mmCIF file of C-alpha atoms in Angstrom:
data_model
loop_
_atom_site.group_PDB
_atom_site.id
_atom_site.type_symbol
_atom_site.label_atom_id
_atom_site.label_comp_id
_atom_site.label_asym_id
_atom_site.label_seq_id
_atom_site.Cartn_x
_atom_site.Cartn_y
_atom_site.Cartn_z
ATOM 1 C CA MET A 1330 50.724 7.955 -4.552
ATOM 2 C CA GLY A 1331 50.865 4.314 -6.404
ATOM 3 C CA GLU A 1332 47.157 4.721 -8.097
ATOM 4 C CA GLU A 1333 47.849 8.122 -9.418
ATOM 5 C CA ASP A 1334 51.066 6.677 -11.471
ATOM 6 C CA CYS A 1335 48.349 4.416 -12.857
ATOM 7 C CA GLY A 1336 46.573 7.179 -14.128
ATOM 8 C CA MET A 1337 43.374 5.442 -11.869
ATOM 9 C CA THR A 1338 42.094 8.111 -9.037
ATOM 10 C CA VAL A 1339 39.355 9.949 -10.710
ATOM 11 C CA ASP A 1340 41.286 12.899 -12.277
ATOM 12 C CA GLY A 1341 43.991 10.162 -14.041
ATOM 13 C CA ALA A 1342 40.814 9.114 -15.520
ATOM 14 C CA PHE A 1343 39.441 12.853 -16.315
ATOM 15 C CA MET A 1344 42.506 13.492 -18.304
ATOM 16 C CA TRP A 1345 42.554 10.226 -20.123
ATOM 17 C CA ALA A 1346 39.182 10.608 -21.204
ATOM 18 C CA LEU A 1347 39.947 14.882 -22.289
ATOM 19 C CA ILE A 1348 43.100 12.668 -24.311
ATOM 20 C CA LEU A 1349 40.801 10.534 -25.694
ATOM 21 C CA LEU A 1350 38.047 12.258 -26.531
ATOM 22 C CA LEU A 1351 40.414 14.890 -28.634
ATOM 23 C CA PHE A 1352 42.052 12.185 -30.305
ATOM 24 C CA SER A 1353 38.549 10.382 -31.639
ATOM 25 C CA ALA A 1354 38.174 14.610 -32.810
ATOM 26 C CA MET A 1355 41.253 13.871 -34.522
ATOM 27 C CA LEU A 1356 39.583 10.567 -36.512
ATOM 28 C CA THR A 1357 37.267 13.300 -37.349
ATOM 29 C CA LEU A 1358 39.027 15.740 -38.885
ATOM 30 C CA ILE A 1359 40.819 12.812 -40.989
ATOM 31 C CA ARG A 1360 36.758 12.004 -42.542
ATOM 32 C CA LEU A 1361 36.815 16.034 -42.891
ATOM 33 C CA LEU A 1362 39.952 15.542 -44.953
ATOM 34 C CA THR A 1363 39.204 12.983 -47.120
ATOM 35 C CA GLY A 1364 35.289 13.268 -47.585
ATOM 36 C CA PRO A 1365 34.099 12.458 -50.894
ATOM 37 C CA THR A 1366 31.104 14.794 -51.059
ATOM 38 C CA ILE A 1367 30.139 18.444 -48.963
ATOM 39 C CA PRO A 1368 27.978 16.356 -46.132
ATOM 40 C CA ASP A 1369 30.453 14.432 -45.218
ATOM 41 C CA ARG A 1370 32.509 17.294 -44.277
ATOM 42 C CA ALA A 1371 29.552 18.907 -43.097
ATOM 43 C CA VAL A 1372 28.467 16.135 -40.647
ATOM 44 C CA ALA A 1373 32.276 15.557 -39.280
ATOM 45 C CA LEU A 1374 32.194 19.031 -38.170
ATOM 46 C CA ASP A 1375 29.262 18.546 -36.677
ATOM 47 C CA SER A 1376 30.429 16.147 -34.418
ATOM 48 C CA MET A 1377 33.788 17.488 -34.592
ATOM 49 C CA THR A 1378 32.023 20.552 -32.687
ATOM 50 C CA THR A 1379 30.542 18.139 -30.194
ATOM 51 C CA THR A 1380 33.283 16.074 -29.505
ATOM 52 C CA THR A 1381 34.982 19.324 -28.490
ATOM 53 C CA ALA A 1382 32.509 21.043 -26.221
ATOM 54 C CA GLY A 1383 31.980 17.585 -24.830
ATOM 55 C CA ALA A 1384 36.315 18.258 -23.917
ATOM 56 C CA MET A 1385 35.928 21.776 -23.305
ATOM 57 C CA VAL A 1386 33.898 20.620 -20.175
ATOM 58 C CA ILE A 1387 36.068 17.855 -18.625
ATOM 59 C CA TYR A 1388 38.854 20.465 -19.065
ATOM 60 C CA GLY A 1389 36.915 22.450 -16.965
ATOM 61 C CA VAL A 1390 36.337 19.677 -14.591
ATOM 62 C CA VAL A 1391 40.032 19.005 -14.232
ATOM 63 C CA THR A 1392 41.168 22.418 -13.739
ATOM 64 C CA ARG A 1393 38.037 22.523 -11.386
ATOM 65 C CA GLN A 1394 36.914 26.684 -12.617
ATOM 66 C CA ALA A 1395 33.276 26.745 -13.716
ATOM 67 C CA VAL A 1396 33.952 29.333 -15.876
ATOM 68 C CA PHE A 1397 35.338 27.099 -18.538
ATOM 69 C CA ILE A 1398 32.464 25.323 -18.694
ATOM 70 C CA ASP A 1399 30.003 28.836 -20.166
ATOM 71 C CA VAL A 1400 32.648 28.213 -23.142
ATOM 72 C CA ALA A 1401 31.271 24.624 -23.897
ATOM 73 C CA LEU A 1402 27.962 26.331 -24.007
ATOM 74 C CA VAL A 1403 28.448 29.232 -26.195
ATOM 75 C CA TYR A 1404 30.489 26.971 -28.296
ATOM 76 C CA ALA A 1405 27.748 24.561 -28.618
ATOM 77 C CA VAL A 1406 24.757 26.976 -29.287
ATOM 78 C CA LEU A 1407 26.654 28.914 -32.153
ATOM 79 C CA SER A 1408 28.036 25.595 -33.703
ATOM 80 C CA TYR A 1409 24.249 24.923 -34.068
ATOM 81 C CA ILE A 1410 23.357 28.115 -35.842
ATOM 82 C CA ALA A 1411 26.989 27.408 -38.312
ATOM 83 C CA THR A 1412 25.647 23.831 -38.329
ATOM 84 C CA LEU A 1413 22.153 25.474 -39.728
ATOM 85 C CA TYR A 1414 23.488 27.603 -42.704
ATOM 86 C CA ILE A 1415 25.448 24.739 -44.237
ATOM 87 C CA ALA A 1416 22.546 23.083 -44.099
ATOM 88 C CA ARG A 1417 20.774 25.958 -45.750
ATOM 89 C CA TYR A 1418 23.364 26.539 -48.575
ATOM 90 C CA LEU A 1419 23.506 22.629 -49.592
ATOM 91 C CA VAL A 1420 19.675 22.343 -49.233
ATOM 92 C CA LYS A 1421 19.605 25.328 -51.552
ATOM 93 C CA LYS A 1422 22.384 24.379 -54.056
ATOM 94 C CA ARG A 1423 20.685 20.765 -54.142
ATOM 95 C CA VAL A 1424 23.952 19.170 -52.966
ATOM 96 C CA GLY A 1425 23.788 15.625 -51.640
ATOM 97 C CA ILE A 1426 21.645 12.242 -52.318
ATOM 98 C CA ALA A 1427 18.430 13.139 -49.988
ATOM 99 C CA CYS A 1428 17.762 16.738 -52.530
ATOM 100 C CA GLU A 1429 17.668 14.444 -55.725
ATOM 101 C CA CYS A 1430 15.888 11.740 -54.468
ATOM 102 C CA GLU A 1431 13.464 14.781 -53.168
ATOM 103 C CA GLU A 1432 13.846 15.978 -56.302
ATOM 104 C CA ALA A 1433 12.602 12.686 -58.414
ATOM 105 C CA GLY A 1434 9.727 11.980 -55.824
ATOM 106 C CA THR A 1435 7.912 14.904 -56.954
ATOM 107 C CA MET O 238 49.236 11.147 -15.603
ATOM 108 C CA ASN O 239 49.654 14.137 -13.782
ATOM 109 C CA PHE O 240 48.896 17.932 -15.348
ATOM 110 C CA GLU O 241 52.254 19.080 -16.755
ATOM 111 C CA GLU O 242 51.714 15.410 -19.431
ATOM 112 C CA LEU O 243 47.725 16.619 -20.007
ATOM 113 C CA PHE O 244 48.891 19.831 -21.103
ATOM 114 C CA TRP O 245 51.877 18.744 -23.146
ATOM 115 C CA SER O 246 49.902 16.070 -24.688
ATOM 116 C CA LEU O 247 46.875 18.792 -25.211
ATOM 117 C CA GLN O 248 49.446 21.311 -26.986
ATOM 118 C CA VAL O 249 50.701 18.222 -29.556
ATOM 119 C CA LEU O 250 47.485 17.746 -30.029
ATOM 120 C CA VAL O 251 46.136 21.140 -30.891
ATOM 121 C CA ALA O 252 49.123 22.242 -32.476
ATOM 122 C CA VAL O 253 48.292 18.944 -35.393
ATOM 123 C CA GLY O 254 44.558 19.820 -35.805
ATOM 124 C CA LEU O 255 45.954 23.735 -36.674
ATOM 125 C CA LEU O 256 48.620 23.153 -38.938
ATOM 126 C CA THR O 257 46.150 20.084 -40.823
ATOM 127 C CA SER O 258 42.620 22.641 -40.623
ATOM 128 C CA ALA O 259 44.912 25.422 -41.665
ATOM 129 C CA ILE O 260 46.637 23.696 -44.765
ATOM 130 C CA ALA O 261 42.835 21.937 -45.942
ATOM 131 C CA ALA O 262 41.413 25.759 -45.849
ATOM 132 C CA ILE O 263 43.980 26.354 -48.162
ATOM 133 C CA ARG O 264 44.351 23.848 -50.559
ATOM 134 C CA PHE O 265 39.980 22.384 -51.172
ATOM 135 C CA LYS O 266 39.133 23.084 -54.333
ATOM 136 C CA ASN O 267 35.551 23.598 -53.642
ATOM 137 C CA LEU O 268 34.358 26.815 -51.384
ATOM 138 C CA VAL O 269 32.111 25.454 -48.791
ATOM 139 C CA SER O 270 34.552 22.770 -48.371
ATOM 140 C CA ALA O 271 37.175 25.937 -47.897
ATOM 141 C CA VAL O 272 34.374 27.226 -45.921
ATOM 142 C CA ILE O 273 34.121 24.185 -43.118
ATOM 143 C CA ALA O 274 37.928 23.422 -42.621
ATOM 144 C CA MET O 275 38.031 27.425 -41.635
ATOM 145 C CA ALA O 276 34.831 26.494 -39.353
ATOM 146 C CA VAL O 277 37.154 23.702 -37.750
ATOM 147 C CA PHE O 278 40.448 25.823 -37.331
ATOM 148 C CA SER O 279 38.805 28.835 -35.632
ATOM 149 C CA LEU O 280 37.054 25.606 -33.407
ATOM 150 C CA ILE O 281 40.726 24.610 -32.566
ATOM 151 C CA LEU O 282 42.200 27.908 -32.310
ATOM 152 C CA SER O 283 39.367 28.288 -29.821
ATOM 153 C CA LEU O 284 40.643 25.903 -28.105
ATOM 154 C CA GLU O 285 44.343 26.728 -27.899
ATOM 155 C CA PHE O 286 42.914 29.859 -26.122
ATOM 156 C CA TYR O 287 40.606 27.410 -23.809
ATOM 157 C CA VAL O 288 43.954 25.713 -23.072
ATOM 158 C CA LEU O 289 46.166 28.676 -22.762
ATOM 159 C CA GLN O 290 43.579 30.159 -20.129
ATOM 160 C CA ALA O 291 41.946 33.115 -21.446
ATOM 161 C CA PRO O 292 38.281 31.179 -21.719
ATOM 162 C CA ASP O 293 36.887 35.062 -22.368
ATOM 163 C CA VAL O 294 38.993 35.134 -25.247
ATOM 164 C CA ALA O 295 37.525 31.717 -26.583
ATOM 165 C CA ILE O 296 34.548 32.836 -26.153
ATOM 166 C CA ALA O 297 34.994 35.553 -28.747
ATOM 167 C CA GLU O 298 36.708 33.612 -30.699
ATOM 168 C CA ALA O 299 33.397 30.915 -30.627
ATOM 169 C CA GLY O 300 31.221 33.775 -31.079
ATOM 170 C CA VAL O 301 33.193 35.027 -34.269
ATOM 171 C CA GLY O 302 34.572 32.385 -35.576
ATOM 172 C CA ALA O 303 32.363 29.585 -35.458
ATOM 173 C CA CYS O 304 29.407 31.547 -36.507
ATOM 174 C CA LEU O 305 29.467 34.763 -37.809
ATOM 175 C CA THR O 306 32.617 33.713 -40.279
ATOM 176 C CA THR O 307 30.771 31.025 -41.335
ATOM 177 C CA ALA O 308 27.443 32.647 -42.109
ATOM 178 C CA MET O 309 28.936 35.457 -43.848
ATOM 179 C CA TYR O 310 31.212 33.639 -46.193
ATOM 180 C CA LEU O 311 28.302 31.341 -46.604
ATOM 181 C CA LEU O 312 25.954 34.523 -47.578
ATOM 182 C CA ALA O 313 28.889 35.143 -50.167
ATOM 183 C CA ILE O 314 29.069 32.642 -51.994
ATOM 184 C CA LYS O 315 25.757 32.422 -52.289
ATOM 185 C CA LYS O 316 25.769 35.685 -53.781
ATOM 186 C CA THR O 317 28.394 34.819 -56.079
ATOM 187 C CA THR O 318 26.795 33.834 -59.864
ATOM 188 C CA ASP O 319 30.904 31.786 -61.265
ATOM 189 C CA GLU O 320 31.561 28.613 -62.019
ATOM 190 C CA GLU O 321 31.664 26.338 -59.008
ATOM 191 C CA VAL O 322 33.220 22.980 -58.332
ATOM 192 C CA ILE O 323 30.964 20.756 -56.800
ATOM 193 C CA GLU O 324 32.048 17.470 -56.023
#
């Protein structure tokens, strides 16, 4: 029981990993708030979704319920579609550096 | 670290993220940035349903919030021809 207070058991390690993953998601949220361009914000959204899906899987491990991992799978697939739509919009509107380089090259 | 401390730490982080993304979605001038902030808001709301032991509601929120709302708002913005702030 002495080890459990220090957070050195397996569950304690998973809980600290979960807290650190959500804290890194909050740091990504700062990039989303102060991102100067729209592609910065789109990449911040994608990174935050990936981090939160990992946090959902770890939460399912901590509470020992296998149903919770399905939510992470569904969210990963759907956020991919959302990122794809945002990228298509940015390519159509020619926002960002990559489109300008392609336009200058051709 | 027991489960109660983990639960309250998660609640605090989720509340901070919800408030921040909601204020950002209201105050962004660019329309696409506001849509991205709405996607982040629905992501954190899905995490809140998840923490409160409702995984089916979290799946529904993920499907509607992440995919449908973002795609439909972007299609609507693409159809409009108003003056738009591009940073």
